[in-house]
């Protein structure tokens, strides 16, 4: 049986490089020169913390970070900006999650997209990835095309293609 896995991963070294270039840009930008706080990466928890004096500057930090992430070749949907800003003393703090792994909701969307395409494949969730199996590789390629057309909301990679 032919199979492949659908995963969502972000290269940690590329992410760290993007955060470091964003920090350098923060130091050189004239409008943000005297900003307290900054951008911090927590590698273990896959979190990026943005801190500044007000929400407008936090928004500028978001834009800088997103620009640098995209320029490094990471998909912009890998960052989850949905969490609200939190006041932290004199500073405003915002935590940005880096999406890694396919969660249950995204897994359901992937499996639904494959089933809606009416391709003769079988898809199942396995921890933080989706395994797709079929008798023919052509059917797997049709499943990949169906998943790429669906809007899942996070970057996906197709790995371990076996025939």
Short mmCIF file of C-alpha atoms in Angstrom, two decimals:
data_model
loop_
_atom_site.label_atom_id
_atom_site.label_comp_id
_atom_site.label_asym_id
_atom_site.label_seq_id
_atom_site.Cartn_x
_atom_site.Cartn_y
_atom_site.Cartn_z
CA UNK A 1 0.00 0.00 0.00
CA UNK A 2 1.25 3.46 -0.90
CA UNK A 3 1.18 6.11 1.82
CA UNK A 4 2.37 9.54 2.90
CA UNK A 5 2.13 11.73 5.99
CA UNK A 6 0.76 15.26 6.29
CA UNK A 7 2.63 17.27 8.93
CA UNK A 8 3.05 20.89 9.94
CA UNK A 9 6.60 21.76 10.97
CA UNK A 10 8.66 24.93 11.19
CA UNK A 11 12.44 24.65 11.03
CA UNK A 12 13.64 25.93 14.43
CA UNK A 13 16.91 27.34 13.08
CA UNK A 14 15.15 29.30 10.34
CA UNK A 15 12.65 30.60 12.91
CA UNK A 16 15.49 31.71 15.19
CA UNK A 17 17.22 33.46 12.27
CA UNK A 18 14.00 35.30 11.42
CA UNK A 19 13.52 36.44 15.02
CA UNK A 20 17.15 37.61 15.23
CA UNK A 21 16.85 39.66 12.02
CA UNK A 22 13.60 41.14 13.37
CA UNK A 23 15.47 42.16 16.54
CA UNK A 24 18.18 43.84 14.46
CA UNK A 25 15.57 45.73 12.45
CA UNK A 26 13.90 46.81 15.69
CA UNK A 27 17.19 48.38 16.82
CA UNK A 28 17.72 50.24 13.54
CA UNK A 29 14.20 51.55 12.91
CA UNK A 30 13.92 55.24 13.70
CA UNK A 31 10.31 55.15 14.89
CA UNK A 32 11.02 52.27 17.30
CA UNK A 33 14.50 53.29 18.44
CA UNK A 34 13.63 54.13 22.08
CA UNK A 35 11.25 51.21 22.54
CA UNK A 36 11.45 49.28 25.78
CA UNK A 37 10.89 45.54 25.50
CA UNK A 38 11.30 43.75 22.20
CA UNK A 39 10.97 40.33 20.62
CA UNK A 40 11.85 37.13 22.49
CA UNK A 41 11.74 33.53 21.25
CA UNK A 42 11.04 30.58 23.56
CA UNK A 43 12.27 27.58 21.56
CA UNK A 44 10.97 24.90 23.90
CA UNK A 45 7.41 26.23 24.12
CA UNK A 46 7.35 27.49 20.49
CA UNK A 47 6.29 30.96 21.60
CA UNK A 48 7.37 34.43 20.52
CA UNK A 49 6.78 37.23 23.02
CA UNK A 50 6.35 40.82 21.80
CA UNK A 51 6.59 43.60 24.40
CA UNK A 52 6.41 47.38 24.03
CA UNK A 53 4.96 50.52 25.64
CA UNK A 54 1.67 50.59 23.75
CA UNK A 55 -0.45 48.45 21.46
CA UNK A 56 0.49 50.48 18.37
CA UNK A 57 4.16 49.60 18.81
CA UNK A 58 3.26 45.95 19.48
CA UNK A 59 1.40 46.01 16.14
CA UNK A 60 4.55 47.39 14.48
CA UNK A 61 6.55 44.55 16.08
CA UNK A 62 4.03 42.07 14.64
CA UNK A 63 4.52 43.53 11.17
CA UNK A 64 8.32 43.39 11.46
CA UNK A 65 8.20 39.79 12.70
CA UNK A 66 5.80 38.65 9.99
CA UNK A 67 7.88 40.31 7.27
CA UNK A 68 11.07 38.65 8.49
CA UNK A 69 9.39 35.26 8.87
CA UNK A 70 8.12 35.37 5.27
CA UNK A 71 11.49 36.56 3.93
CA UNK A 72 13.16 33.56 5.62
CA UNK A 73 10.84 31.23 3.70
CA UNK A 74 8.46 30.30 6.52
CA UNK A 75 4.76 30.44 5.74
CA UNK A 76 3.08 33.35 7.54
CA UNK A 77 0.20 31.13 8.67
CA UNK A 78 2.66 29.29 10.95
CA UNK A 79 2.22 32.15 13.45
CA UNK A 80 -0.96 32.43 15.51
CA UNK A 81 -1.60 36.13 16.29
CA UNK A 82 -5.08 35.45 17.72
CA UNK A 83 -4.16 35.92 21.39
CA UNK A 84 -5.03 39.31 22.84
CA UNK A 85 -2.48 41.81 24.15
CA UNK A 86 -1.97 41.75 27.92
CA UNK A 87 -0.91 44.76 30.01
CA UNK A 88 2.25 43.90 31.94
CA UNK A 89 3.05 46.82 34.23
CA UNK A 90 4.19 49.74 32.06
CA UNK A 91 4.50 47.48 29.01
CA UNK A 92 2.04 45.71 26.74
CA UNK A 93 2.80 42.06 26.09
CA UNK A 94 1.56 39.79 23.31
CA UNK A 95 2.36 36.09 22.98
CA UNK A 96 2.46 34.65 19.45
CA UNK A 97 2.23 30.88 19.12
CA UNK A 98 4.22 29.06 16.45
CA UNK A 99 2.02 26.33 15.04
CA UNK A 100 3.81 22.99 15.02
CA UNK A 101 2.03 19.73 14.42
CA UNK A 102 -1.43 19.09 13.06
CA UNK A 103 -3.97 19.60 15.85
CA UNK A 104 -7.29 17.75 15.99
CA UNK A 105 -9.30 20.54 14.36
CA UNK A 106 -6.89 20.88 11.44
CA UNK A 107 -6.77 17.08 11.15
CA UNK A 108 -10.54 16.96 10.83
CA UNK A 109 -10.44 19.64 8.12
CA UNK A 110 -7.78 17.68 6.21
CA UNK A 111 -9.71 14.41 6.44
CA UNK A 112 -12.94 16.18 5.41
CA UNK A 113 -11.22 17.77 2.40
CA UNK A 114 -9.93 14.36 1.31
CA UNK A 115 -13.36 12.74 1.75
CA UNK A 116 -15.09 15.57 -0.12
CA UNK A 117 -12.72 15.01 -3.07
CA UNK A 118 -14.09 11.45 -3.32
CA UNK A 119 -10.62 9.98 -3.78
CA UNK A 120 -10.12 6.29 -2.98
CA UNK A 121 -7.77 6.84 -0.05
CA UNK A 122 -7.93 6.29 3.68
CA UNK A 123 -6.86 9.10 6.01
CA UNK A 124 -6.34 8.78 9.76
CA UNK A 125 -4.98 10.97 12.56
CA UNK A 126 -1.78 9.81 14.27
CA UNK A 127 -0.69 12.06 17.12
CA UNK A 128 0.28 15.33 15.37
CA UNK A 129 0.14 14.13 11.76
CA UNK A 130 -2.30 12.62 9.27
CA UNK A 131 -1.42 9.35 7.51
CA UNK A 132 -2.98 8.82 4.08
CA UNK A 133 -2.90 5.38 2.43
CA UNK A 134 -4.12 4.13 -0.94
CA UNK A 135 -3.51 1.36 -3.45
CA UNK A 136 -2.15 3.66 -6.16
CA UNK A 137 0.20 6.65 -6.06
CA UNK A 138 -2.09 8.55 -8.46
CA UNK A 139 -4.81 8.51 -5.82
CA UNK A 140 -2.36 9.86 -3.26
CA UNK A 141 -1.42 12.69 -5.61
CA UNK A 142 -5.10 13.53 -6.04
CA UNK A 143 -5.44 13.63 -2.24
CA UNK A 144 -2.46 15.99 -2.00
CA UNK A 145 -4.07 18.27 -4.59
CA UNK A 146 -7.37 18.25 -2.65
CA UNK A 147 -5.63 19.17 0.61
CA UNK A 148 -3.66 21.98 -1.05
CA UNK A 149 -6.89 23.50 -2.40
CA UNK A 150 -8.58 23.39 1.02
CA UNK A 151 -7.90 26.24 3.42
CA UNK A 152 -6.63 24.56 6.56
CA UNK A 153 -5.16 27.66 8.23
CA UNK A 154 -1.62 26.43 8.75
CA UNK A 155 1.29 25.39 6.54
CA UNK A 156 1.36 21.70 5.62
CA UNK A 157 4.16 19.48 4.37
CA UNK A 158 3.75 16.10 2.66
CA UNK A 159 6.47 13.69 3.75
CA UNK A 160 7.35 9.97 3.78
CA UNK A 161 5.84 9.16 0.38
CA UNK A 162 6.10 5.38 0.05
CA UNK A 163 4.90 3.18 -2.76
#
